[in-house]
Tab-separated table of C-alpha atoms and ligand atoms in Angstrom:
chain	number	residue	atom	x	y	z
A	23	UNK	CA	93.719	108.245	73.478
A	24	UNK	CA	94.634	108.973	77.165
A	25	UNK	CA	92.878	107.132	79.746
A	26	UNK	CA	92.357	110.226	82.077
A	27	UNK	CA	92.988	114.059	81.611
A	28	UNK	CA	93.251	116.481	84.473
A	29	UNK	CA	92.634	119.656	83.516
A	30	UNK	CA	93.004	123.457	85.539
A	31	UNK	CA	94.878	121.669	88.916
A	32	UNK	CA	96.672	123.880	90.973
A	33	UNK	CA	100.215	121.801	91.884
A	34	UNK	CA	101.986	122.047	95.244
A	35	UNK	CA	105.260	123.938	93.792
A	36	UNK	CA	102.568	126.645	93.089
A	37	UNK	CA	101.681	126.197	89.145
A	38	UNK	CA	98.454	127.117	88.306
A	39	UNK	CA	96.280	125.853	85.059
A	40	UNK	CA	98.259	122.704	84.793
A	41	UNK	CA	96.874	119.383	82.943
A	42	UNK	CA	97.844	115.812	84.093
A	43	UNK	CA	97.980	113.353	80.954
A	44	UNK	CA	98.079	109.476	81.931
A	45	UNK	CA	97.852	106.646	80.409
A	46	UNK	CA	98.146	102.866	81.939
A	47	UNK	CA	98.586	103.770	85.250
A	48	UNK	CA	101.124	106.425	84.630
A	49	UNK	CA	101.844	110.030	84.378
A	50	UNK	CA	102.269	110.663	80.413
A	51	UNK	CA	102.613	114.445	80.617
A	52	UNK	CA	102.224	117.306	82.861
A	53	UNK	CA	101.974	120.645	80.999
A	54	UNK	CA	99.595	123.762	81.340
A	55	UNK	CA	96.320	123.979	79.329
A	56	UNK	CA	96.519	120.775	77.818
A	57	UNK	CA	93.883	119.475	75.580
A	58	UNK	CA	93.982	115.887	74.150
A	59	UNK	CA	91.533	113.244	73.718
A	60	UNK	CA	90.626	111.004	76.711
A	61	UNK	CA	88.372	108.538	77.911
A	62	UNK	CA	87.696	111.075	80.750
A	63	UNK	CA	88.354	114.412	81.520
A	64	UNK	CA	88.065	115.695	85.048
A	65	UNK	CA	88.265	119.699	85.097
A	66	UNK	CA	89.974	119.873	89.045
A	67	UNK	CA	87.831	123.727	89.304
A	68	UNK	CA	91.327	125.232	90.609
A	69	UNK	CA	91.554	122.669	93.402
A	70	UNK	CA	95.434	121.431	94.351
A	71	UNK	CA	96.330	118.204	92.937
A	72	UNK	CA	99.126	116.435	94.720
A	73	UNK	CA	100.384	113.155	94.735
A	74	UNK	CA	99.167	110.857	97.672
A	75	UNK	CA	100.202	111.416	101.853
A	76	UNK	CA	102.670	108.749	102.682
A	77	UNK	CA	102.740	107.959	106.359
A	78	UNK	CA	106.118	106.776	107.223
A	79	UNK	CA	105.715	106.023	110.679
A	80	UNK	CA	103.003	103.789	112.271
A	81	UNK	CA	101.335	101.220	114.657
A	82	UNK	CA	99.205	99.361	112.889
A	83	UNK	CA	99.171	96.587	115.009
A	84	UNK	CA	97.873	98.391	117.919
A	85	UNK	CA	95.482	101.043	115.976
A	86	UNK	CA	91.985	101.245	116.900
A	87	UNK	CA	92.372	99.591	120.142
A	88	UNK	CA	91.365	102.746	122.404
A	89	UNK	CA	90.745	101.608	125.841
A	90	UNK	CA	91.496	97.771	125.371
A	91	UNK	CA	91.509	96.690	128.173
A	92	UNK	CA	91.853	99.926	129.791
A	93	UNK	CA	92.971	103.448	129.059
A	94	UNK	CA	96.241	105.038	129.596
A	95	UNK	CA	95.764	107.146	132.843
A	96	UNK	CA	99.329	108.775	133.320
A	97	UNK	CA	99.348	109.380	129.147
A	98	UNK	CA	103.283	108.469	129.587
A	99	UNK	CA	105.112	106.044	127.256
A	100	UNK	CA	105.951	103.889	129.495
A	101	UNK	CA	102.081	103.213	130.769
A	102	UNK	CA	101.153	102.759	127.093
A	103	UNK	CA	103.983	100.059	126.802
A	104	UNK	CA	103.308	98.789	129.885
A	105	UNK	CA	99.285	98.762	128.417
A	106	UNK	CA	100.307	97.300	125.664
A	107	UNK	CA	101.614	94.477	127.344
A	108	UNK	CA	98.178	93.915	129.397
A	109	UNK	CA	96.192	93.713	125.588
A	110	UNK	CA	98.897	91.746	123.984
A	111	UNK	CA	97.894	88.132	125.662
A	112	UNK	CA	94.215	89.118	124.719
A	113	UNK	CA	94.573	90.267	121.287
A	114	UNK	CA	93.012	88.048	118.559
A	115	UNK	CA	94.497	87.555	114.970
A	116	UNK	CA	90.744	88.630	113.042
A	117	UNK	CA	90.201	91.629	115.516
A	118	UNK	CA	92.976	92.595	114.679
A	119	UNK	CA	93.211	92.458	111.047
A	120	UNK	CA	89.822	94.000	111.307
A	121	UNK	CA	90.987	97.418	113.026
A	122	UNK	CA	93.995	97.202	110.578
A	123	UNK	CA	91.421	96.685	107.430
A	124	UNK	CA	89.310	99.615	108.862
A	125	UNK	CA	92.425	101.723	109.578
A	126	UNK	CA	93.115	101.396	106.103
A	127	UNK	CA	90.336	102.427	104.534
A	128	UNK	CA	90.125	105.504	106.291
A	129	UNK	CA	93.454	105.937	105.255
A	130	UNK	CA	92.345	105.472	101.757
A	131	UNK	CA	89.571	107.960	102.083
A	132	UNK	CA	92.121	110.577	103.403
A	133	UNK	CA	94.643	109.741	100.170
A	134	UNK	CA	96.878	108.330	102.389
A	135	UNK	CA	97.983	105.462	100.396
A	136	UNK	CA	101.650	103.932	101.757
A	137	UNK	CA	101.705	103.347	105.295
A	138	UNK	CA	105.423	101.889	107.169
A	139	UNK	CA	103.831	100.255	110.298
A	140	UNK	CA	105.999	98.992	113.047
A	141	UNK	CA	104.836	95.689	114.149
A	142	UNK	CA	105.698	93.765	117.407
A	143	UNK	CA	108.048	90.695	117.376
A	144	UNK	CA	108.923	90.702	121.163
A	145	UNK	CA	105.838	87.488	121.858
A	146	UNK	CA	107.121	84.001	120.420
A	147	UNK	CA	103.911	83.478	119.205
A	148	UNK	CA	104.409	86.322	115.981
A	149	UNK	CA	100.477	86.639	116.205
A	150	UNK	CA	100.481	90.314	115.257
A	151	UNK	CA	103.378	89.802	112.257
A	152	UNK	CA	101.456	87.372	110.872
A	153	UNK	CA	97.817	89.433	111.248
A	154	UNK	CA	99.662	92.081	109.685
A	155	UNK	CA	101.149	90.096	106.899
A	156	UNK	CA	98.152	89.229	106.097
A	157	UNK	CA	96.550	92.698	106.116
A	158	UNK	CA	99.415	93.530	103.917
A	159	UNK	CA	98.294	91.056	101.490
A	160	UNK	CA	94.722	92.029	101.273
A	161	UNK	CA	95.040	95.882	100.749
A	162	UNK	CA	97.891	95.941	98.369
A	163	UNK	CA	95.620	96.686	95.639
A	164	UNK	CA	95.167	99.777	97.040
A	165	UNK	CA	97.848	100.760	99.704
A	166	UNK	CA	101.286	100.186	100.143
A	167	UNK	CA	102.161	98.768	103.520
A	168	UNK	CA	105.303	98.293	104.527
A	169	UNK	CA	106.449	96.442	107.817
A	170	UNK	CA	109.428	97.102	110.240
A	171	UNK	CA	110.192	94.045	112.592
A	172	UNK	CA	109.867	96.053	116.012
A	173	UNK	CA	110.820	94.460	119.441
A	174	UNK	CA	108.675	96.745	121.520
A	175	UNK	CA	110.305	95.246	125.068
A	176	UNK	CA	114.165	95.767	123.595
A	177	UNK	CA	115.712	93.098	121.893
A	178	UNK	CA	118.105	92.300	123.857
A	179	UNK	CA	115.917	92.978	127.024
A	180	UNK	CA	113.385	90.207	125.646
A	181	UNK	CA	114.491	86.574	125.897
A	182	UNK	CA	114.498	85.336	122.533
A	183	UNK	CA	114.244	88.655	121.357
A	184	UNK	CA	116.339	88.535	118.647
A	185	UNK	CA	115.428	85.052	117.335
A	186	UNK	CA	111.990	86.271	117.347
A	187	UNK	CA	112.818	89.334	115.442
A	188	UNK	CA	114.758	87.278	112.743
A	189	UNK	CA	111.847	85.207	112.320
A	190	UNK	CA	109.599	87.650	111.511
A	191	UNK	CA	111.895	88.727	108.800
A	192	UNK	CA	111.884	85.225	107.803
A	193	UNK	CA	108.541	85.869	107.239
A	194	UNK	CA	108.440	88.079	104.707
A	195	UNK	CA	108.582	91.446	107.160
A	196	UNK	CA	110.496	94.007	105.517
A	197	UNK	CA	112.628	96.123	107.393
A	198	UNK	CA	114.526	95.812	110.515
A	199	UNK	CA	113.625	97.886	113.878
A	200	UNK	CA	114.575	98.282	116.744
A	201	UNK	CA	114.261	100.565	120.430
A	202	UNK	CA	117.579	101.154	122.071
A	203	UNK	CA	116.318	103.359	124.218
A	204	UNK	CA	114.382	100.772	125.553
A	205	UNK	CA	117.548	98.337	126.538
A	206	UNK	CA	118.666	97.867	130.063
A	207	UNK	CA	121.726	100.042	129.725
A	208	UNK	CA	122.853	102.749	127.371
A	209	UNK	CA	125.581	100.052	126.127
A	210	UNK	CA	123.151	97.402	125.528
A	211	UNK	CA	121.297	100.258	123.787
A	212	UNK	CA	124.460	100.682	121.552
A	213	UNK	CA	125.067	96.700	121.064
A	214	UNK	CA	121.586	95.922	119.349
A	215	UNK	CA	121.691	99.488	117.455
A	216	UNK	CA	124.947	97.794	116.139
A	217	UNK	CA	123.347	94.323	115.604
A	218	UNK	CA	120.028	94.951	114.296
A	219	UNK	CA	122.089	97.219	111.709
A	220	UNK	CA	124.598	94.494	110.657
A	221	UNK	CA	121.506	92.140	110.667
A	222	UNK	CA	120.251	94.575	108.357
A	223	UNK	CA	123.365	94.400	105.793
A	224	UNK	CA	123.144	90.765	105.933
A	225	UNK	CA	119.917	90.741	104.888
A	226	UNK	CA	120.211	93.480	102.104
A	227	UNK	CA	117.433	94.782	104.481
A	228	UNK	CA	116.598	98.742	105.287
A	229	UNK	CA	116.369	99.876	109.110
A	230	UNK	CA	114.070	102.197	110.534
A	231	UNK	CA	114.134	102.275	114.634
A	232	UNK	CA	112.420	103.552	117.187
A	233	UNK	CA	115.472	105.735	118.406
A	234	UNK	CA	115.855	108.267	121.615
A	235	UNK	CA	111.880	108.455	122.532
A	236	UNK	CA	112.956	110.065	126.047
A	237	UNK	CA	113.421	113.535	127.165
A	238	UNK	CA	116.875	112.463	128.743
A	239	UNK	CA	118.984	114.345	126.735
A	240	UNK	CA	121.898	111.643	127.269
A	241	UNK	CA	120.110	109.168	125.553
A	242	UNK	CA	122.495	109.255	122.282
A	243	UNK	CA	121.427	106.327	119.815
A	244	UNK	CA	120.836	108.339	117.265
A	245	UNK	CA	125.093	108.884	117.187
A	246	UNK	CA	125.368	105.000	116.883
A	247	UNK	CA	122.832	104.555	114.426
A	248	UNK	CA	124.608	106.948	111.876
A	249	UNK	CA	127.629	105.562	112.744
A	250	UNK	CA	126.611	101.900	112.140
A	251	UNK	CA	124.417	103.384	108.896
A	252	UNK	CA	128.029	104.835	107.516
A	253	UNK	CA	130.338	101.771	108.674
A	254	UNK	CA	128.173	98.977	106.755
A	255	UNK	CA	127.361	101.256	103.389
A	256	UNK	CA	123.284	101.589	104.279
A	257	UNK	CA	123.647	105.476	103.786
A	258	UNK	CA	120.157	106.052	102.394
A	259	UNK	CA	118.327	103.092	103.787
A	260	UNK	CA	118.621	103.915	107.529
A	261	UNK	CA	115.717	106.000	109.420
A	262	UNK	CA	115.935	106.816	113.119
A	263	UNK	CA	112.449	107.520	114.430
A	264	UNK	CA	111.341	109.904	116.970
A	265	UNK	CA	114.945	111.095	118.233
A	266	UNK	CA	112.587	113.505	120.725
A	267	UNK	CA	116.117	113.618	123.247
A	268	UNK	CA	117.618	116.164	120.788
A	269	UNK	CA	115.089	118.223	121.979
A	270	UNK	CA	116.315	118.488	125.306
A	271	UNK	CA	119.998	117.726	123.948
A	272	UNK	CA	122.563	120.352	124.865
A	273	UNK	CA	123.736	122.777	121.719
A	274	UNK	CA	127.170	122.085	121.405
A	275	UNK	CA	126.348	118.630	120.850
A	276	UNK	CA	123.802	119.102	119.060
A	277	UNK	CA	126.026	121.060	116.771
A	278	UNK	CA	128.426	118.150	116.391
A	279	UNK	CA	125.496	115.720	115.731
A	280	UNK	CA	123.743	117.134	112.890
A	281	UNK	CA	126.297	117.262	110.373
A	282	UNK	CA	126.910	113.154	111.361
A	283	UNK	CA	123.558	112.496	110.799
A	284	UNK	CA	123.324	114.387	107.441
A	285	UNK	CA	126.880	112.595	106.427
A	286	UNK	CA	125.923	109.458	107.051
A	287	UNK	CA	122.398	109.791	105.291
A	288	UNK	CA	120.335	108.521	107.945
A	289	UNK	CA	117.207	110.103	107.472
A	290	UNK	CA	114.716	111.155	110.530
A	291	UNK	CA	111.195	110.914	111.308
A	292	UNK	CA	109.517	113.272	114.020
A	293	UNK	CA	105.906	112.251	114.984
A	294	UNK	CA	104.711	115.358	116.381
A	295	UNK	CA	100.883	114.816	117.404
A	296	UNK	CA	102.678	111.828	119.527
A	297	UNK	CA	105.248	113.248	121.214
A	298	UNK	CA	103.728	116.292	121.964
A	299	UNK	CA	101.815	114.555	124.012
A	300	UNK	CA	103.716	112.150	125.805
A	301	UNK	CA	107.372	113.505	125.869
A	302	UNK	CA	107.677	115.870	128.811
A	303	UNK	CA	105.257	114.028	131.307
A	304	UNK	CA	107.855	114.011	133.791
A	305	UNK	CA	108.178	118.040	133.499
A	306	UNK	CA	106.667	120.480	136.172
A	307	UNK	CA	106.644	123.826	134.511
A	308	UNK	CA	108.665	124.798	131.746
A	309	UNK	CA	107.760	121.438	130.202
A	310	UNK	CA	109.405	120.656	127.596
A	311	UNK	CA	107.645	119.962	124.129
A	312	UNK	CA	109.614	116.509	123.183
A	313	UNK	CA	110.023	116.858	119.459
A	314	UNK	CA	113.282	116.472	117.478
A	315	UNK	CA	115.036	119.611	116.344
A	316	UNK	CA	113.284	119.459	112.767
A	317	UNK	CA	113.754	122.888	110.859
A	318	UNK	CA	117.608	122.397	112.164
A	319	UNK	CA	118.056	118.799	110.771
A	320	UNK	CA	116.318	120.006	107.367
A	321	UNK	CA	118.894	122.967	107.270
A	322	UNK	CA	121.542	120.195	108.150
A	323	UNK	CA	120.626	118.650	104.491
A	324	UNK	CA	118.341	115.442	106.800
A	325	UNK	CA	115.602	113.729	105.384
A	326	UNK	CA	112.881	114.855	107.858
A	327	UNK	CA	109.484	113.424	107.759
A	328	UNK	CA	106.229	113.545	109.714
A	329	UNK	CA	104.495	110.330	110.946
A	330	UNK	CA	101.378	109.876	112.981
A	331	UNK	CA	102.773	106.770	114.647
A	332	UNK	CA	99.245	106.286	117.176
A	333	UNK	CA	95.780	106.407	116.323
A	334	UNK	CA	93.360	105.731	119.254
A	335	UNK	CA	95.523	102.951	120.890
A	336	UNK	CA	97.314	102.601	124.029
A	337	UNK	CA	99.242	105.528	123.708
A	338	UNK	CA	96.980	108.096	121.856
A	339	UNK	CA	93.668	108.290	121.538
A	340	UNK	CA	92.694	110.806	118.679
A	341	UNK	CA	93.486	110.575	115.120
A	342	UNK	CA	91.804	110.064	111.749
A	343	UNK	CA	94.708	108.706	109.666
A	344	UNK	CA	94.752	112.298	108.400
A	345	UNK	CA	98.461	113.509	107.410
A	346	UNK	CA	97.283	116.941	107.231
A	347	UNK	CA	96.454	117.393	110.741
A	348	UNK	CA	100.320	115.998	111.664
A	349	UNK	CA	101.151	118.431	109.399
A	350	UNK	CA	99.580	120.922	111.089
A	351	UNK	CA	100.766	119.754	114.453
A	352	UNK	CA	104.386	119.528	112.970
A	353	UNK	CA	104.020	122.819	111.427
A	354	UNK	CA	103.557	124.213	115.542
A	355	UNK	CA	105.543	122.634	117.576
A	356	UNK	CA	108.292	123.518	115.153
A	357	UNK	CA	107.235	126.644	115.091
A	358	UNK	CA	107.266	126.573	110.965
A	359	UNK	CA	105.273	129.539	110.280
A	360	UNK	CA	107.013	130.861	107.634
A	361	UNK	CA	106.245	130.298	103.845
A	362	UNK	CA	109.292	128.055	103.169
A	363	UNK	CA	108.399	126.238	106.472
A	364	UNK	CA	105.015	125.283	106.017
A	365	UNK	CA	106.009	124.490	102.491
A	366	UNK	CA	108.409	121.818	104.269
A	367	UNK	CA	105.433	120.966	106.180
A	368	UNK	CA	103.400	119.365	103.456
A	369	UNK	CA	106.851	117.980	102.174
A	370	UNK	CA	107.536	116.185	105.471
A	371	UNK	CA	104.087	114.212	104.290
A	372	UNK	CA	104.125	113.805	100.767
A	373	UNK	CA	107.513	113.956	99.038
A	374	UNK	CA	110.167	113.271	102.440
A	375	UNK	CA	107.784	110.657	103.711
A	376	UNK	CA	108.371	108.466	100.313
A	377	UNK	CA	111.919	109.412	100.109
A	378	UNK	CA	112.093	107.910	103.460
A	379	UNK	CA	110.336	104.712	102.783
A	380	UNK	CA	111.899	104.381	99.528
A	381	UNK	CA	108.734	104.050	97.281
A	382	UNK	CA	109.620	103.658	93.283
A	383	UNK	CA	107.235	105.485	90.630
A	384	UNK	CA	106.173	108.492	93.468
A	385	UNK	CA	106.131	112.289	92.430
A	386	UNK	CA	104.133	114.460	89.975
A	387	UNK	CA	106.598	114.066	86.636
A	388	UNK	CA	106.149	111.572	83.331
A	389	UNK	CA	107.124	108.321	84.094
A	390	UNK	CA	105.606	108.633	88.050
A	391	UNK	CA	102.535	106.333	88.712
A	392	UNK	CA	99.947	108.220	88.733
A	393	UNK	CA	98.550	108.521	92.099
A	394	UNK	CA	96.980	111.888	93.109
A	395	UNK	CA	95.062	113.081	96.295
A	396	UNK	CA	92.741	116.443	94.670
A	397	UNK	CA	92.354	118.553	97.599
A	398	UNK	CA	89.539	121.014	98.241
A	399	UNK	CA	92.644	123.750	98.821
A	400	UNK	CA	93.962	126.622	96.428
A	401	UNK	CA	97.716	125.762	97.647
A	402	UNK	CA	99.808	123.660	100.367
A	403	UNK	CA	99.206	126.365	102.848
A	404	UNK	CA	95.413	126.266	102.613
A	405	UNK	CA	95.274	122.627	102.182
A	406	UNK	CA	97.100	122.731	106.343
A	407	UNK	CA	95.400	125.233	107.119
A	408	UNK	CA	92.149	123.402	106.878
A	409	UNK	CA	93.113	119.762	106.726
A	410	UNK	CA	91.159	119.926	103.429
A	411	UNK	CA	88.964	118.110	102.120
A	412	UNK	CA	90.240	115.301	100.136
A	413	UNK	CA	87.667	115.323	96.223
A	414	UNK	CA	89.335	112.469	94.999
A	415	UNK	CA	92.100	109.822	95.167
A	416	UNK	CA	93.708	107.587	92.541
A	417	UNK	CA	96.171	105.302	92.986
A	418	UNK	CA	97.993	104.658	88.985
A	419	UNK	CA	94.770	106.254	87.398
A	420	UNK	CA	91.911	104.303	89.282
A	421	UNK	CA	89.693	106.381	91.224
A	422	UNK	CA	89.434	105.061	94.964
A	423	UNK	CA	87.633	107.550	96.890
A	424	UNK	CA	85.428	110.785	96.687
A	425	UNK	CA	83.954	113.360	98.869
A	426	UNK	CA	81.657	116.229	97.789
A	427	UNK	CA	82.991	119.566	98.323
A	428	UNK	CA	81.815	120.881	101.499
A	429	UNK	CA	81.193	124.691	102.106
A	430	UNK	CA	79.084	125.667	105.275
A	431	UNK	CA	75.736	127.094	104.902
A	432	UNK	CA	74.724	129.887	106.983
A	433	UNK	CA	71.643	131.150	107.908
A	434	UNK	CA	72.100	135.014	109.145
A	435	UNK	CA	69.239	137.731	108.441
A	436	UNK	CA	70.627	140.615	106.132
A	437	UNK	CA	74.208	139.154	106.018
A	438	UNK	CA	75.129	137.452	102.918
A	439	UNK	CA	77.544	135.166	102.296
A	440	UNK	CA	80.828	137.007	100.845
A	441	UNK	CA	82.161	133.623	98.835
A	442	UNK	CA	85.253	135.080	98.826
A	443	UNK	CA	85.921	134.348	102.309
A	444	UNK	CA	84.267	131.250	102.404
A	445	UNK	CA	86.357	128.682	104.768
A	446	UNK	CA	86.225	125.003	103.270
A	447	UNK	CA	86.584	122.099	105.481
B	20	FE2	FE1	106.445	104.573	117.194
């Protein structure tokens, strides 16, 4: 006897009438029209079953702070950093596991259930690694959050910077960060991409940094970080984040810089409702639109994935912890309007995203846990489209959230509704 059957799902490769078997947590079988005795049955009416967003890049630290103590006026970077550094001194440990707990659960609501949240070592005092450790702790029946050690002021530009970063790993933080962008220099920038990475081997610990935020298109970290990532053996455990100056990076290097990145298996994360808002600030008009060169990387054989990386704190102040809308954000700026490309769109939060953070037991096959998100969508297009609703979510075959379909009702004299048309949100 199964535990749960999930009949008539639609999956995101595009099969249609397909049944999801699973048994103690796990996906048993998945086959079309299946029929076999279980202690529930849920008939998914056509809807696109999927497993669960993954958001690999985050601040949860900082989430939910939206105009503590003030908002950011220029909407630059370096104002939110510099913001950041007014509401650090005045942050408490329970506020802020509060905003983190509440972050998650709409996170949880939106099957978004793994979360890699950069979290500030550059204070002595640790108090947001430890408010996050413990947030960590409380919601891993539910989510999985993982934590990158990440000296927001540069960590060799912070006194004790990297004592304080090693601590936190002491800790129990999980991966090592970093922001050489962020240094004093462009060779400082280099020296702690090349530290934090042998820290990293040391440790046996993955890396995932904050790499080339800036429109300058000089700014070339993301060249050191594949080197390092190929010198000390990490290939597959290295992620540079943002990398926004290949935007404005000229071709011919660019040309010479994909194929290291794709040889060295450093994979990439773009955050496009981020840095389509705060790259380019400096522009008059053209401005530039500050993402990373995505469809280009993915044709270079990259890892690419989408994060949100803000939600309503100093350096962005919309959001709903909804990967579909940075999908959809992606999916534009990119300029990924073809089939294939919005395909890679809901890939860059789903499938990339875990490959990225490395999570065991993810995917829709036997043997995967079986953690779905049932979205009110016929297929992966729709479901961007209209940032669908999300029916259901299970995390290895408990149910943790549900919301009724939702169809609009409309009231117009001698105009009836054509349901064939009808637009689901
Ligand atoms: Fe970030």
């Amino acid at each position: 006897m199964l535990d749960l059957l999930i009949t008539n799902a639609r999956l995101p490769d595009g099969r249609d009438g397909m049944s999801v078997a699973i048994q103690d947590g796990r996906i048993r079988e998945v086959a079309a029209g299946l029929d076999a005795p279980a202690h529930e049955t849920i008939d998914a009416n056509g809807w696109l079953l999927s497993p669960p967003f993954c958001d690999p890049h985050f601040h949860m630290d900082a989430t939910l702070s939206y105009g503590l103590p003030r908002v950011n006026e220029s909407g630059t970077l370096l104002e939110g950093i510099a913001l950041w550094g007014e509401l650090k001194p005045l942050l408490k440990a329970e506020d802020l596991v509060a905003r983190a707990l509440a972050y998650c659960d709409w996170a949880v609501a939106r099957g978004l259930l793994a979360i890699r949240s950069h979290v500030d070592t550059s204070d002595p005092s640790l108090l947001p690694v430890e408010a996050l450790l413990e947030v960590k702790k409380r919601v891993a029946p539910y989510l999985d959050l993982q934590l990158v050690a990440f000296p927001q002021d540069g960590v060799l530009r912070t006194k004790g910077g990297v004592e304080n970063l090693e601590r936190a790993l002491d800790l129990g933080v999980d991966i090592v960060g970093g922001i050489p962008h962020f240094e004093r220099t462009m060779a400082e920038g280099a020296a702690s991409v090349k530290l934090l990475c042998e820290l990293a081997a040391e440790r046996g610990k993955r890396v995932d940094m904050h790499c080339d935020e800036t429109d300058d298109p000089l700014s070339r970290h993301i060249e050191t970080l594949a080197f390092e990532a190929q010198r000390l053996g990490l290939q597959g455990r290295v992620n540079g984040s943002h990398c926004t100056s290949m935007h404005s990076m000229d071709n011919y290097y660019a040309s010479k810089l994909l194929p290291l990145i794709a040889e060295s298996g450093v994979s990439v994360v773009a955050n496009p409702l981020i840095n389509i808002t705060l790259q380019g600030r400096h522009d008059s008009y053209p401005k530039r639109r500050g993402m990373t060169r995505v469809p280009e990387l993915m044709a270079a054989g990259v890892t690419v994935a989408f994060g949100h990386d803000c939600v309503m704190d100093p350096w962005y102040g919309m959001g709903s912890a909804d990967m579909l809308e940075v999908a959809h954000m992606g999916l534009h700026v990119a300029q990924m309007t073809s089939q294939p490309g919005i395909r890679a769109c809901f890939d860059a939060v789903t499938t990339n995203a875990a490959r990225v953070m490395g999570l065991p037991g993810y995917g829709l096959e036997a043997g995967c846990d079986a953690s779905f998100v049932l979205l009110q969508a016929r297929d992966v297009t729709e479901a961007i489209r209209l940032r669908a609703n999300r029916l259901k979510v299970w995390r290895k075959g408990k149910l943790l959230a549900e919301t009724a379909e939702v169809a609009p009702r409309l009231h117009l004299e001698g105009r009836p509704m054509d349901t064939r048309f009808i637009t689901v949100r």
